[in-house]
Amino acid sequence: DVASGSVTSYQFQGVSADNLGSGNVTVRGGATVTAEGVLEDVVDYSDFMSVSAISANAWEGSATVDVTGGIFSAGGAGIWATSPNGDVKVTSAGEVAGYWAGIYAMAGQEETVPFVTDPDNSLSGSVLTAATSAPPTVNIDVKSGSVTSDDGRGIHAENLEQGGAVAVTSAGNVTAWNEGIYAYSRNGGPVTVNAVSGSISSEDEAGIYARVNSGAGSVTVTGGANVSGGEGGIVAIADAGTVTVN
């Protein structure tokens, strides 16, 4: 817990929590967390993790971030949370601001997962088998405050697993250069976006982009927020499932 006060990093993450085993990762508190580092060279998007204000990464368990303080990153994401095999949940009730993304949450995995450092190369080239129980979920809940991104997406919620669900709820103001809210399921899981109140805006892309890439998963976008974007207010796409926008 980082209950109160402030945490500032001038080069790397403000708070970094990783679990390479089967346990869960949880970061919570009301402190102000600031990461002032900026990348000079970017080889892969995962490089932005190293300069995010809060970075929470599990390997087999869940990754949870629940914060109420101000979260700021000059070069990465305000909040970065991932797990190849477990649920990912982010809850915020304060100001979250990042350069590459405001909030980035991803569950599931590509063939290999380069999200954590591995000093002894024990995980090099490994391919994990997805859990045989229910697929992992991604859940982002912005209860209040604001989420901003200078050069990327305000909220990025993505699930790579077969049938893995994505849910985003926002009751604050989301402002970004790219999509305000980007909710994406690659393999047929349902996608739900509830923009309860406030505003969702993008300078260059859609205010809300919600998509199921393949399979029968449904896409649902609801709420009373004001939504605007340079490429449309709301874009909702399903491969074979239903699309509902209210």
PDB file of C-alpha atoms in Angstrom:
ATOM      1  CA  ASP A   1       0.000   0.000   0.000  1.00  0.00           C
ATOM      2  CA  VAL A   2       1.076   3.555  -0.765  1.00  0.00           C
ATOM      3  CA  ALA A   3      -1.514   5.159   1.466  1.00  0.00           C
ATOM      4  CA  SER A   4      -0.556   8.825   1.360  1.00  0.00           C
ATOM      5  CA  GLY A   5       2.203  11.308   0.671  1.00  0.00           C
ATOM      6  CA  SER A   6       4.073  11.290  -2.622  1.00  0.00           C
ATOM      7  CA  VAL A   7       6.396   9.068  -4.628  1.00  0.00           C
ATOM      8  CA  THR A   8       8.585  10.517  -7.384  1.00  0.00           C
ATOM      9  CA  SER A   9      10.955   8.787  -9.777  1.00  0.00           C
ATOM     10  CA  TYR A  10      13.217  10.793 -12.042  1.00  0.00           C
ATOM     11  CA  GLN A  11      14.199   7.916 -14.337  1.00  0.00           C
ATOM     12  CA  PHE A  12      12.045   4.772 -14.050  1.00  0.00           C
ATOM     13  CA  GLN A  13       8.656   3.762 -12.608  1.00  0.00           C
ATOM     14  CA  GLY A  14       7.293   5.506  -9.576  1.00  0.00           C
ATOM     15  CA  VAL A  15       5.894   2.216  -8.233  1.00  0.00           C
ATOM     16  CA  SER A  16       6.821  -1.132  -9.793  1.00  0.00           C
ATOM     17  CA  ALA A  17       5.302  -4.432  -8.603  1.00  0.00           C
ATOM     18  CA  ASP A  18       5.994  -7.702 -10.457  1.00  0.00           C
ATOM     19  CA  ASN A  19       5.315 -11.343  -9.581  1.00  0.00           C
ATOM     20  CA  LEU A  20       6.989 -13.974 -11.764  1.00  0.00           C
ATOM     21  CA  GLY A  21       5.287 -16.858  -9.960  1.00  0.00           C
ATOM     22  CA  SER A  22       1.702 -17.874  -9.334  1.00  0.00           C
ATOM     23  CA  GLY A  23       0.767 -15.109  -6.902  1.00  0.00           C
ATOM     24  CA  ASN A  24      -1.243 -11.957  -7.410  1.00  0.00           C
ATOM     25  CA  VAL A  25      -0.028  -8.366  -7.598  1.00  0.00           C
ATOM     26  CA  THR A  26      -1.920  -5.526  -5.908  1.00  0.00           C
ATOM     27  CA  VAL A  27      -1.071  -1.822  -5.772  1.00  0.00           C
ATOM     28  CA  ARG A  28      -3.398   0.450  -3.822  1.00  0.00           C
ATOM     29  CA  GLY A  29      -3.378   3.771  -2.010  1.00  0.00           C
ATOM     30  CA  GLY A  30      -3.974   7.484  -2.109  1.00  0.00           C
ATOM     31  CA  ALA A  31      -0.454   8.800  -2.635  1.00  0.00           C
ATOM     32  CA  THR A  32       0.566  11.015  -5.516  1.00  0.00           C
ATOM     33  CA  VAL A  33       2.867   9.027  -7.808  1.00  0.00           C
ATOM     34  CA  THR A  34       5.017  10.732 -10.436  1.00  0.00           C
ATOM     35  CA  ALA A  35       7.428   9.281 -12.999  1.00  0.00           C
ATOM     36  CA  GLU A  36       9.461  11.924 -14.800  1.00  0.00           C
ATOM     37  CA  GLY A  37      11.569   9.679 -17.032  1.00  0.00           C
ATOM     38  CA  VAL A  38      11.293   9.943 -20.817  1.00  0.00           C
ATOM     39  CA  LEU A  39      12.507   7.354 -23.321  1.00  0.00           C
ATOM     40  CA  GLU A  40      15.072   8.461 -25.881  1.00  0.00           C
ATOM     41  CA  ASP A  41      14.597   5.392 -28.114  1.00  0.00           C
ATOM     42  CA  VAL A  42      11.512   3.169 -28.351  1.00  0.00           C
ATOM     43  CA  VAL A  43      11.951  -0.313 -29.851  1.00  0.00           C
ATOM     44  CA  ASP A  44       8.631  -1.811 -28.744  1.00  0.00           C
ATOM     45  CA  TYR A  45       5.495  -0.495 -27.039  1.00  0.00           C
ATOM     46  CA  SER A  46       6.437  -2.500 -23.931  1.00  0.00           C
ATOM     47  CA  ASP A  47       9.351  -0.103 -23.429  1.00  0.00           C
ATOM     48  CA  PHE A  48       6.859   2.431 -22.087  1.00  0.00           C
ATOM     49  CA  MET A  49       6.331   0.262 -19.004  1.00  0.00           C
ATOM     50  CA  SER A  50       9.749   1.301 -17.708  1.00  0.00           C
ATOM     51  CA  VAL A  51       8.731   4.950 -17.382  1.00  0.00           C
ATOM     52  CA  SER A  52       5.117   4.496 -16.268  1.00  0.00           C
ATOM     53  CA  ALA A  53       4.069   5.965 -12.939  1.00  0.00           C
ATOM     54  CA  ILE A  54       2.572   2.683 -11.649  1.00  0.00           C
ATOM     55  CA  SER A  55       3.516  -0.666 -13.158  1.00  0.00           C
ATOM     56  CA  ALA A  56       1.778  -3.826 -11.876  1.00  0.00           C
ATOM     57  CA  ASN A  57       2.511  -7.104 -13.677  1.00  0.00           C
ATOM     58  CA  ALA A  58       1.572 -10.643 -12.711  1.00  0.00           C
ATOM     59  CA  TRP A  59       2.653 -13.789 -14.504  1.00  0.00           C
ATOM     60  CA  GLU A  60       0.038 -16.391 -13.557  1.00  0.00           C
ATOM     61  CA  GLY A  61      -2.039 -14.495 -10.984  1.00  0.00           C
ATOM     62  CA  SER A  62      -4.114 -11.339 -11.171  1.00  0.00           C
ATOM     63  CA  ALA A  63      -2.892  -7.740 -11.396  1.00  0.00           C
ATOM     64  CA  THR A  64      -4.927  -5.135  -9.481  1.00  0.00           C
ATOM     65  CA  VAL A  65      -4.426  -1.378  -9.151  1.00  0.00           C
ATOM     66  CA  ASP A  66      -6.781   0.631  -6.924  1.00  0.00           C
ATOM     67  CA  VAL A  67      -5.738   4.240  -6.405  1.00  0.00           C
ATOM     68  CA  THR A  68      -7.259   7.556  -5.391  1.00  0.00           C
ATOM     69  CA  GLY A  69      -4.271   9.894  -5.626  1.00  0.00           C
ATOM     70  CA  GLY A  70      -2.847  11.720  -8.603  1.00  0.00           C
ATOM     71  CA  ILE A  71      -0.867   9.484 -10.972  1.00  0.00           C
ATOM     72  CA  PHE A  72       1.434  11.169 -13.501  1.00  0.00           C
ATOM     73  CA  SER A  73       3.914   9.930 -16.105  1.00  0.00           C
ATOM     74  CA  ALA A  74       5.903  12.198 -18.403  1.00  0.00           C
ATOM     75  CA  GLY A  75       7.004   9.427 -20.763  1.00  0.00           C
ATOM     76  CA  GLY A  76       4.908   6.280 -20.306  1.00  0.00           C
ATOM     77  CA  ALA A  77       1.497   5.313 -18.963  1.00  0.00           C
ATOM     78  CA  GLY A  78      -0.027   6.727 -15.826  1.00  0.00           C
ATOM     79  CA  ILE A  79      -1.061   3.177 -14.865  1.00  0.00           C
ATOM     80  CA  TRP A  80       0.274   0.028 -16.566  1.00  0.00           C
ATOM     81  CA  ALA A  81      -1.208  -3.335 -15.508  1.00  0.00           C
ATOM     82  CA  THR A  82      -0.852  -6.711 -17.251  1.00  0.00           C
ATOM     83  CA  SER A  83      -1.148 -10.450 -16.718  1.00  0.00           C
ATOM     84  CA  PRO A  84      -0.794 -13.200 -19.343  1.00  0.00           C
ATOM     85  CA  ASN A  85      -2.968 -15.635 -17.383  1.00  0.00           C
ATOM     86  CA  GLY A  86      -4.880 -13.729 -14.709  1.00  0.00           C
ATOM     87  CA  ASP A  87      -7.497 -11.023 -14.380  1.00  0.00           C
ATOM     88  CA  VAL A  88      -6.444  -7.397 -14.688  1.00  0.00           C
ATOM     89  CA  LYS A  89      -8.410  -4.751 -12.800  1.00  0.00           C
ATOM     90  CA  VAL A  90      -7.723  -1.020 -12.515  1.00  0.00           C
ATOM     91  CA  THR A  91      -9.802   1.332 -10.366  1.00  0.00           C
ATOM     92  CA  SER A  92      -9.040   5.042 -10.105  1.00  0.00           C
ATOM     93  CA  ALA A  93     -10.711   7.961  -8.360  1.00  0.00           C
ATOM     94  CA  GLY A  94      -8.210  10.744  -8.968  1.00  0.00           C
ATOM     95  CA  GLU A  95      -6.313  12.362 -11.793  1.00  0.00           C
ATOM     96  CA  VAL A  96      -4.390   9.962 -14.036  1.00  0.00           C
ATOM     97  CA  ALA A  97      -2.168  11.406 -16.745  1.00  0.00           C
ATOM     98  CA  GLY A  98       0.351   9.774 -19.044  1.00  0.00           C
ATOM     99  CA  TYR A  99       2.235  10.490 -22.232  1.00  0.00           C
ATOM    100  CA  TRP A 100       1.783   7.149 -24.061  1.00  0.00           C
ATOM    101  CA  ALA A 101      -1.466   6.221 -22.275  1.00  0.00           C
ATOM    102  CA  GLY A 102      -3.470   7.292 -19.278  1.00  0.00           C
ATOM    103  CA  ILE A 103      -4.428   3.747 -18.216  1.00  0.00           C
ATOM    104  CA  TYR A 104      -3.137   0.635 -19.994  1.00  0.00           C
ATOM    105  CA  ALA A 105      -4.518  -2.779 -18.981  1.00  0.00           C
ATOM    106  CA  MET A 106      -3.974  -6.025 -20.882  1.00  0.00           C
ATOM    107  CA  ALA A 107      -4.699  -9.693 -20.168  1.00  0.00           C
ATOM    108  CA  GLY A 108      -3.663 -12.713 -22.182  1.00  0.00           C
ATOM    109  CA  GLN A 109      -0.526 -13.259 -24.175  1.00  0.00           C
ATOM    110  CA  GLU A 110       1.163 -13.330 -27.504  1.00  0.00           C
ATOM    111  CA  GLU A 111       3.488 -16.270 -28.176  1.00  0.00           C
ATOM    112  CA  THR A 112       5.974 -14.727 -25.765  1.00  0.00           C
ATOM    113  CA  VAL A 113       5.345 -11.995 -23.236  1.00  0.00           C
ATOM    114  CA  PRO A 114       8.059  -9.334 -22.817  1.00  0.00           C
ATOM    115  CA  PHE A 115       6.397  -7.397 -20.030  1.00  0.00           C
ATOM    116  CA  VAL A 116       8.899  -7.942 -17.199  1.00  0.00           C
ATOM    117  CA  THR A 117      12.631  -8.042 -16.838  1.00  0.00           C
ATOM    118  CA  ASP A 118      14.086 -11.518 -16.445  1.00  0.00           C
ATOM    119  CA  PRO A 119      17.658 -11.185 -15.156  1.00  0.00           C
ATOM    120  CA  ASP A 120      18.485 -14.899 -15.091  1.00  0.00           C
ATOM    121  CA  ASN A 121      16.734 -15.688 -18.394  1.00  0.00           C
ATOM    122  CA  SER A 122      14.629 -18.329 -16.674  1.00  0.00           C
ATOM    123  CA  LEU A 123      11.618 -17.345 -18.770  1.00  0.00           C
ATOM    124  CA  SER A 124      13.377 -16.820 -22.078  1.00  0.00           C
ATOM    125  CA  GLY A 125      11.469 -18.283 -24.998  1.00  0.00           C
ATOM    126  CA  SER A 126       8.766 -19.723 -22.780  1.00  0.00           C
ATOM    127  CA  VAL A 127       5.219 -20.234 -23.959  1.00  0.00           C
ATOM    128  CA  LEU A 128       2.640 -20.380 -21.197  1.00  0.00           C
ATOM    129  CA  THR A 129      -0.521 -22.445 -21.397  1.00  0.00           C
ATOM    130  CA  ALA A 130      -3.650 -20.480 -20.645  1.00  0.00           C
ATOM    131  CA  ALA A 131      -5.528 -21.405 -17.506  1.00  0.00           C
ATOM    132  CA  THR A 132      -8.044 -24.179 -17.988  1.00  0.00           C
ATOM    133  CA  SER A 133     -10.671 -22.322 -15.947  1.00  0.00           C
ATOM    134  CA  ALA A 134     -12.513 -19.217 -17.096  1.00  0.00           C
ATOM    135  CA  PRO A 135     -10.457 -16.918 -19.337  1.00  0.00           C
ATOM    136  CA  PRO A 136      -8.928 -13.839 -17.712  1.00  0.00           C
ATOM    137  CA  THR A 137     -10.850 -10.587 -17.747  1.00  0.00           C
ATOM    138  CA  VAL A 138      -9.892  -6.935 -18.070  1.00  0.00           C
ATOM    139  CA  ASN A 139     -11.848  -4.429 -16.001  1.00  0.00           C
ATOM    140  CA  ILE A 140     -11.220  -0.672 -15.747  1.00  0.00           C
ATOM    141  CA  ASP A 141     -13.370   1.508 -13.507  1.00  0.00           C
ATOM    142  CA  VAL A 142     -12.795   5.268 -13.419  1.00  0.00           C
ATOM    143  CA  LYS A 143     -15.004   6.320 -10.527  1.00  0.00           C
ATOM    144  CA  SER A 144     -14.150  10.028 -10.656  1.00  0.00           C
ATOM    145  CA  GLY A 145     -11.404  12.431 -11.640  1.00  0.00           C
ATOM    146  CA  SER A 146      -9.828  12.528 -15.075  1.00  0.00           C
ATOM    147  CA  VAL A 147      -7.715  10.407 -17.400  1.00  0.00           C
ATOM    148  CA  THR A 148      -5.509  12.040 -20.027  1.00  0.00           C
ATOM    149  CA  SER A 149      -2.890  11.030 -22.569  1.00  0.00           C
ATOM    150  CA  ASP A 150      -0.751  13.509 -24.459  1.00  0.00           C
ATOM    151  CA  ASP A 151       0.210  11.248 -27.360  1.00  0.00           C
ATOM    152  CA  GLY A 152      -1.781   8.009 -27.093  1.00  0.00           C
ATOM    153  CA  ARG A 153      -4.998   6.515 -25.744  1.00  0.00           C
ATOM    154  CA  GLY A 154      -6.706   7.718 -22.629  1.00  0.00           C
ATOM    155  CA  ILE A 155      -7.888   4.256 -21.550  1.00  0.00           C
ATOM    156  CA  HIS A 156      -6.527   1.171 -23.289  1.00  0.00           C
ATOM    157  CA  ALA A 157      -8.205  -2.121 -22.266  1.00  0.00           C
ATOM    158  CA  GLU A 158      -7.239  -5.225 -24.240  1.00  0.00           C
ATOM    159  CA  ASN A 159      -7.761  -8.968 -23.849  1.00  0.00           C
ATOM    160  CA  LEU A 160      -5.901 -11.453 -26.035  1.00  0.00           C
ATOM    161  CA  GLU A 161      -7.352 -14.670 -24.613  1.00  0.00           C
ATOM    162  CA  GLN A 162     -10.043 -16.833 -26.177  1.00  0.00           C
ATOM    163  CA  GLY A 163     -13.374 -15.613 -24.780  1.00  0.00           C
ATOM    164  CA  GLY A 164     -11.713 -13.060 -22.532  1.00  0.00           C
ATOM    165  CA  ALA A 165     -14.037 -10.193 -21.579  1.00  0.00           C
ATOM    166  CA  VAL A 166     -13.242  -6.485 -21.510  1.00  0.00           C
ATOM    167  CA  ALA A 167     -15.235  -4.005 -19.419  1.00  0.00           C
ATOM    168  CA  VAL A 168     -14.629  -0.262 -19.054  1.00  0.00           C
ATOM    169  CA  THR A 169     -16.679   2.056 -16.853  1.00  0.00           C
ATOM    170  CA  SER A 170     -15.966   5.777 -16.752  1.00  0.00           C
ATOM    171  CA  ALA A 171     -17.607   8.463 -14.644  1.00  0.00           C
ATOM    172  CA  GLY A 172     -14.862  11.037 -15.196  1.00  0.00           C
ATOM    173  CA  ASN A 173     -13.416  13.051 -18.045  1.00  0.00           C
ATOM    174  CA  VAL A 174     -11.175  11.229 -20.530  1.00  0.00           C
ATOM    175  CA  THR A 175      -9.066  13.231 -22.978  1.00  0.00           C
ATOM    176  CA  ALA A 176      -6.518  11.817 -25.412  1.00  0.00           C
ATOM    177  CA  TRP A 177      -4.745  12.320 -28.715  1.00  0.00           C
ATOM    178  CA  ASN A 178      -5.750   8.848 -29.948  1.00  0.00           C
ATOM    179  CA  GLU A 179      -8.894   7.033 -28.773  1.00  0.00           C
ATOM    180  CA  GLY A 180     -10.368   8.307 -25.538  1.00  0.00           C
ATOM    181  CA  ILE A 181     -11.452   4.764 -24.650  1.00  0.00           C
ATOM    182  CA  TYR A 182     -10.073   1.787 -26.584  1.00  0.00           C
ATOM    183  CA  ALA A 183     -11.673  -1.536 -25.594  1.00  0.00           C
ATOM    184  CA  TYR A 184     -10.590  -4.568 -27.628  1.00  0.00           C
ATOM    185  CA  SER A 185     -11.091  -8.327 -27.415  1.00  0.00           C
ATOM    186  CA  ARG A 186      -8.989 -10.292 -29.881  1.00  0.00           C
ATOM    187  CA  ASN A 187     -10.618 -13.702 -29.531  1.00  0.00           C
ATOM    188  CA  GLY A 188     -14.357 -13.494 -29.097  1.00  0.00           C
ATOM    189  CA  GLY A 189     -14.850 -12.212 -25.568  1.00  0.00           C
ATOM    190  CA  PRO A 190     -17.571  -9.618 -24.932  1.00  0.00           C
ATOM    191  CA  VAL A 191     -16.671  -5.930 -24.808  1.00  0.00           C
ATOM    192  CA  THR A 192     -18.653  -3.516 -22.641  1.00  0.00           C
ATOM    193  CA  VAL A 193     -18.101   0.235 -22.306  1.00  0.00           C
ATOM    194  CA  ASN A 194     -20.258   2.239 -19.914  1.00  0.00           C
ATOM    195  CA  ALA A 195     -19.461   5.950 -20.206  1.00  0.00           C
ATOM    196  CA  VAL A 196     -21.604   6.918 -17.230  1.00  0.00           C
ATOM    197  CA  SER A 197     -20.975  10.651 -17.153  1.00  0.00           C
ATOM    198  CA  GLY A 198     -18.437  13.349 -17.910  1.00  0.00           C
ATOM    199  CA  SER A 199     -16.833  13.587 -21.325  1.00  0.00           C
ATOM    200  CA  ILE A 200     -14.802  11.286 -23.571  1.00  0.00           C
ATOM    201  CA  SER A 201     -12.812  13.023 -26.279  1.00  0.00           C
ATOM    202  CA  SER A 202     -10.099  12.276 -28.801  1.00  0.00           C
ATOM    203  CA  GLU A 203      -8.200  14.755 -30.889  1.00  0.00           C
ATOM    204  CA  ASP A 204      -7.331  12.419 -33.750  1.00  0.00           C
ATOM    205  CA  GLU A 205      -9.346   9.162 -33.438  1.00  0.00           C
ATOM    206  CA  ALA A 206     -12.751   8.013 -32.183  1.00  0.00           C
ATOM    207  CA  GLY A 207     -13.872   9.090 -28.753  1.00  0.00           C
ATOM    208  CA  ILE A 208     -14.788   5.465 -27.972  1.00  0.00           C
ATOM    209  CA  TYR A 209     -13.530   2.490 -29.998  1.00  0.00           C
ATOM    210  CA  ALA A 210     -14.976  -0.868 -28.919  1.00  0.00           C
ATOM    211  CA  ARG A 211     -14.275  -4.031 -30.905  1.00  0.00           C
ATOM    212  CA  VAL A 212     -14.463  -7.810 -30.817  1.00  0.00           C
ATOM    213  CA  ASN A 213     -11.989  -8.951 -33.428  1.00  0.00           C
ATOM    214  CA  SER A 214     -13.183 -12.536 -33.951  1.00  0.00           C
ATOM    215  CA  GLY A 215     -15.778 -14.905 -32.573  1.00  0.00           C
ATOM    216  CA  ALA A 216     -19.297 -14.372 -31.293  1.00  0.00           C
ATOM    217  CA  GLY A 217     -18.649 -11.876 -28.524  1.00  0.00           C
ATOM    218  CA  SER A 218     -20.983  -8.894 -28.276  1.00  0.00           C
ATOM    219  CA  VAL A 219     -20.101  -5.194 -28.141  1.00  0.00           C
ATOM    220  CA  THR A 220     -22.136  -2.905 -25.888  1.00  0.00           C
ATOM    221  CA  VAL A 221     -21.615   0.837 -25.445  1.00  0.00           C
ATOM    222  CA  THR A 222     -23.890   2.731 -23.056  1.00  0.00           C
ATOM    223  CA  GLY A 223     -23.948   5.802 -20.847  1.00  0.00           C
ATOM    224  CA  GLY A 224     -24.648   9.486 -20.684  1.00  0.00           C
ATOM    225  CA  ALA A 225     -21.206  11.003 -21.262  1.00  0.00           C
ATOM    226  CA  ASN A 226     -20.495  13.521 -23.997  1.00  0.00           C
ATOM    227  CA  VAL A 227     -18.410  11.676 -26.602  1.00  0.00           C
ATOM    228  CA  SER A 228     -16.445  13.293 -29.421  1.00  0.00           C
ATOM    229  CA  GLY A 229     -13.499  12.475 -31.639  1.00  0.00           C
ATOM    230  CA  GLY A 230     -11.591  13.492 -34.727  1.00  0.00           C
ATOM    231  CA  GLU A 231     -12.664  10.245 -36.465  1.00  0.00           C
ATOM    232  CA  GLY A 232     -16.126   9.902 -34.974  1.00  0.00           C
ATOM    233  CA  GLY A 233     -17.722   9.793 -31.559  1.00  0.00           C
ATOM    234  CA  ILE A 234     -18.335   6.054 -31.109  1.00  0.00           C
ATOM    235  CA  VAL A 235     -17.044   3.174 -33.235  1.00  0.00           C
ATOM    236  CA  ALA A 236     -18.425  -0.248 -32.221  1.00  0.00           C
ATOM    237  CA  ILE A 237     -17.535  -3.381 -34.206  1.00  0.00           C
ATOM    238  CA  ALA A 238     -18.290  -7.078 -33.642  1.00  0.00           C
ATOM    239  CA  ASP A 239     -17.122  -9.940 -35.830  1.00  0.00           C
ATOM    240  CA  ALA A 240     -20.139 -12.239 -35.434  1.00  0.00           C
ATOM    241  CA  GLY A 241     -21.841 -11.012 -32.261  1.00  0.00           C
ATOM    242  CA  THR A 242     -24.353  -8.261 -31.642  1.00  0.00           C
ATOM    243  CA  VAL A 243     -23.584  -4.552 -31.401  1.00  0.00           C
ATOM    244  CA  THR A 244     -25.595  -2.314 -29.051  1.00  0.00           C
ATOM    245  CA  VAL A 245     -25.073   1.421 -28.640  1.00  0.00           C
ATOM    246  CA  ASN A 246     -27.398   3.318 -26.286  1.00  0.00           C
TER     247      ASN A 246
END
